[in-house]
Amino acid sequence: MPKVVLTHKVVEIERWLKGKEERAAAFAPYATDVTDYVAMDGSNEIAVTADIHDMEGAQAMLANPPAEVTAQMDSHGVVPPIVAYVER
């Protein structure tokens, strides 16, 4: 199962962290072990890692998020672009 790392900025770290459970639920159809990271330098850069069991589904969701995921991203203060890295 490959691990994926997603990085992006957020409006406010604490606001983004409050969405942890919603984030994990949004990834649940495609991934397990969803983990959040914040930058050690105090900036608004974050990272999320996840073990992907449905790569096609995850890629489709990231390329064209469903309305409910887009609403969650807005609610959590996600600032595009989202950059994805996959373990090789």
PDB file of C-alpha atoms in Angstrom:
ATOM      1  CA  MET A   1       0.000   0.000   0.000  1.00  0.00           C
ATOM      2  CA  PRO A   2       1.752   3.225  -1.084  1.00  0.00           C
ATOM      3  CA  LYS A   3       1.940   6.193   1.206  1.00  0.00           C
ATOM      4  CA  VAL A   4       0.899   9.585  -0.169  1.00  0.00           C
ATOM      5  CA  VAL A   5       2.007  12.946   1.204  1.00  0.00           C
ATOM      6  CA  LEU A   6      -0.152  16.013   0.531  1.00  0.00           C
ATOM      7  CA  THR A   7       1.093  19.524   1.241  1.00  0.00           C
ATOM      8  CA  HIS A   8      -0.590  22.914   1.115  1.00  0.00           C
ATOM      9  CA  LYS A   9      -1.103  26.085   3.100  1.00  0.00           C
ATOM     10  CA  VAL A  10      -3.998  26.823   5.426  1.00  0.00           C
ATOM     11  CA  VAL A  11      -5.594  30.056   6.578  1.00  0.00           C
ATOM     12  CA  GLU A  12      -5.072  29.191  10.248  1.00  0.00           C
ATOM     13  CA  ILE A  13      -3.453  26.103  11.786  1.00  0.00           C
ATOM     14  CA  GLU A  14      -5.870  25.714  14.721  1.00  0.00           C
ATOM     15  CA  ARG A  15      -8.885  26.007  12.407  1.00  0.00           C
ATOM     16  CA  TRP A  16      -7.420  23.346  10.121  1.00  0.00           C
ATOM     17  CA  LEU A  17      -6.600  20.995  13.011  1.00  0.00           C
ATOM     18  CA  LYS A  18     -10.243  21.051  14.169  1.00  0.00           C
ATOM     19  CA  GLY A  19     -11.155  19.259  10.908  1.00  0.00           C
ATOM     20  CA  LYS A  20      -8.995  16.186  11.608  1.00  0.00           C
ATOM     21  CA  GLU A  21     -11.881  13.710  11.946  1.00  0.00           C
ATOM     22  CA  GLU A  22     -13.698  15.056   8.871  1.00  0.00           C
ATOM     23  CA  ARG A  23     -10.463  14.828   6.878  1.00  0.00           C
ATOM     24  CA  ALA A  24      -9.923  11.198   7.862  1.00  0.00           C
ATOM     25  CA  ALA A  25     -13.545  10.377   6.980  1.00  0.00           C
ATOM     26  CA  ALA A  26     -13.200  12.011   3.543  1.00  0.00           C
ATOM     27  CA  PHE A  27     -10.164   9.818   2.828  1.00  0.00           C
ATOM     28  CA  ALA A  28     -11.641   6.631   4.341  1.00  0.00           C
ATOM     29  CA  PRO A  29     -12.936   5.181   1.039  1.00  0.00           C
ATOM     30  CA  TYR A  30      -9.398   5.423  -0.385  1.00  0.00           C
ATOM     31  CA  ALA A  31      -6.945   5.413   2.493  1.00  0.00           C
ATOM     32  CA  THR A  32      -6.087   4.475   6.060  1.00  0.00           C
ATOM     33  CA  ASP A  33      -3.726   5.922   8.657  1.00  0.00           C
ATOM     34  CA  VAL A  34      -4.443   9.558   7.737  1.00  0.00           C
ATOM     35  CA  THR A  35      -1.999  11.681   9.742  1.00  0.00           C
ATOM     36  CA  ASP A  36      -1.733  15.474  10.003  1.00  0.00           C
ATOM     37  CA  TYR A  37       1.501  17.470  10.320  1.00  0.00           C
ATOM     38  CA  VAL A  38       2.178  21.151  10.950  1.00  0.00           C
ATOM     39  CA  ALA A  39       5.362  23.006  10.071  1.00  0.00           C
ATOM     40  CA  MET A  40       7.881  23.290  12.880  1.00  0.00           C
ATOM     41  CA  ASP A  41       8.683  26.869  11.854  1.00  0.00           C
ATOM     42  CA  GLY A  42       5.181  28.068  12.818  1.00  0.00           C
ATOM     43  CA  SER A  43       4.162  28.842   9.240  1.00  0.00           C
ATOM     44  CA  ASN A  44       0.786  27.888   7.773  1.00  0.00           C
ATOM     45  CA  GLU A  45       2.309  25.024   5.769  1.00  0.00           C
ATOM     46  CA  ILE A  46       0.857  21.609   6.551  1.00  0.00           C
ATOM     47  CA  ALA A  47       1.203  18.036   5.355  1.00  0.00           C
ATOM     48  CA  VAL A  48      -1.082  15.021   5.444  1.00  0.00           C
ATOM     49  CA  THR A  49       0.069  11.446   4.945  1.00  0.00           C
ATOM     50  CA  ALA A  50      -2.134   8.462   4.183  1.00  0.00           C
ATOM     51  CA  ASP A  51      -1.723   4.820   3.205  1.00  0.00           C
ATOM     52  CA  ILE A  52      -3.650   4.507  -0.062  1.00  0.00           C
ATOM     53  CA  HIS A  53      -5.557   1.317  -0.871  1.00  0.00           C
ATOM     54  CA  ASP A  54      -7.519   2.798  -3.824  1.00  0.00           C
ATOM     55  CA  MET A  55      -5.102   4.968  -5.801  1.00  0.00           C
ATOM     56  CA  GLU A  56      -7.491   5.596  -8.702  1.00  0.00           C
ATOM     57  CA  GLY A  57     -10.234   6.719  -6.333  1.00  0.00           C
ATOM     58  CA  ALA A  58      -7.873   8.941  -4.349  1.00  0.00           C
ATOM     59  CA  GLN A  59      -6.508  10.561  -7.509  1.00  0.00           C
ATOM     60  CA  ALA A  60     -10.023  11.183  -8.822  1.00  0.00           C
ATOM     61  CA  MET A  61     -11.110  12.702  -5.501  1.00  0.00           C
ATOM     62  CA  LEU A  62      -8.086  15.014  -5.414  1.00  0.00           C
ATOM     63  CA  ALA A  63      -8.448  16.022  -9.076  1.00  0.00           C
ATOM     64  CA  ASN A  64     -12.161  16.771  -8.797  1.00  0.00           C
ATOM     65  CA  PRO A  65     -13.290  16.807  -5.152  1.00  0.00           C
ATOM     66  CA  PRO A  66     -16.992  16.137  -4.540  1.00  0.00           C
ATOM     67  CA  ALA A  67     -19.020  19.112  -3.305  1.00  0.00           C
ATOM     68  CA  GLU A  68     -18.968  17.907   0.314  1.00  0.00           C
ATOM     69  CA  VAL A  69     -15.165  17.592   0.270  1.00  0.00           C
ATOM     70  CA  THR A  70     -14.820  21.048  -1.296  1.00  0.00           C
ATOM     71  CA  ALA A  71     -17.069  22.434   1.448  1.00  0.00           C
ATOM     72  CA  GLN A  72     -14.902  20.754   4.102  1.00  0.00           C
ATOM     73  CA  MET A  73     -11.749  22.160   2.526  1.00  0.00           C
ATOM     74  CA  ASP A  74     -13.261  25.649   2.616  1.00  0.00           C
ATOM     75  CA  SER A  75     -14.417  25.140   6.204  1.00  0.00           C
ATOM     76  CA  HIS A  76     -10.946  23.933   7.256  1.00  0.00           C
ATOM     77  CA  GLY A  77      -9.230  26.891   5.571  1.00  0.00           C
ATOM     78  CA  VAL A  78      -7.332  24.952   2.891  1.00  0.00           C
ATOM     79  CA  VAL A  79      -5.369  27.224   0.547  1.00  0.00           C
ATOM     80  CA  PRO A  80      -4.671  25.663  -2.872  1.00  0.00           C
ATOM     81  CA  PRO A  81      -2.672  24.364  -4.543  1.00  0.00           C
ATOM     82  CA  ILE A  82      -2.460  20.933  -2.979  1.00  0.00           C
ATOM     83  CA  VAL A  83       0.726  19.118  -3.955  1.00  0.00           C
ATOM     84  CA  ALA A  84       0.681  15.305  -3.808  1.00  0.00           C
ATOM     85  CA  TYR A  85       3.692  12.995  -3.511  1.00  0.00           C
ATOM     86  CA  VAL A  86       3.517   9.211  -3.736  1.00  0.00           C
ATOM     87  CA  GLU A  87       5.900   6.732  -2.182  1.00  0.00           C
ATOM     88  CA  ARG A  88       7.909   4.723  -4.719  1.00  0.00           C
TER      89      ARG A  88
END
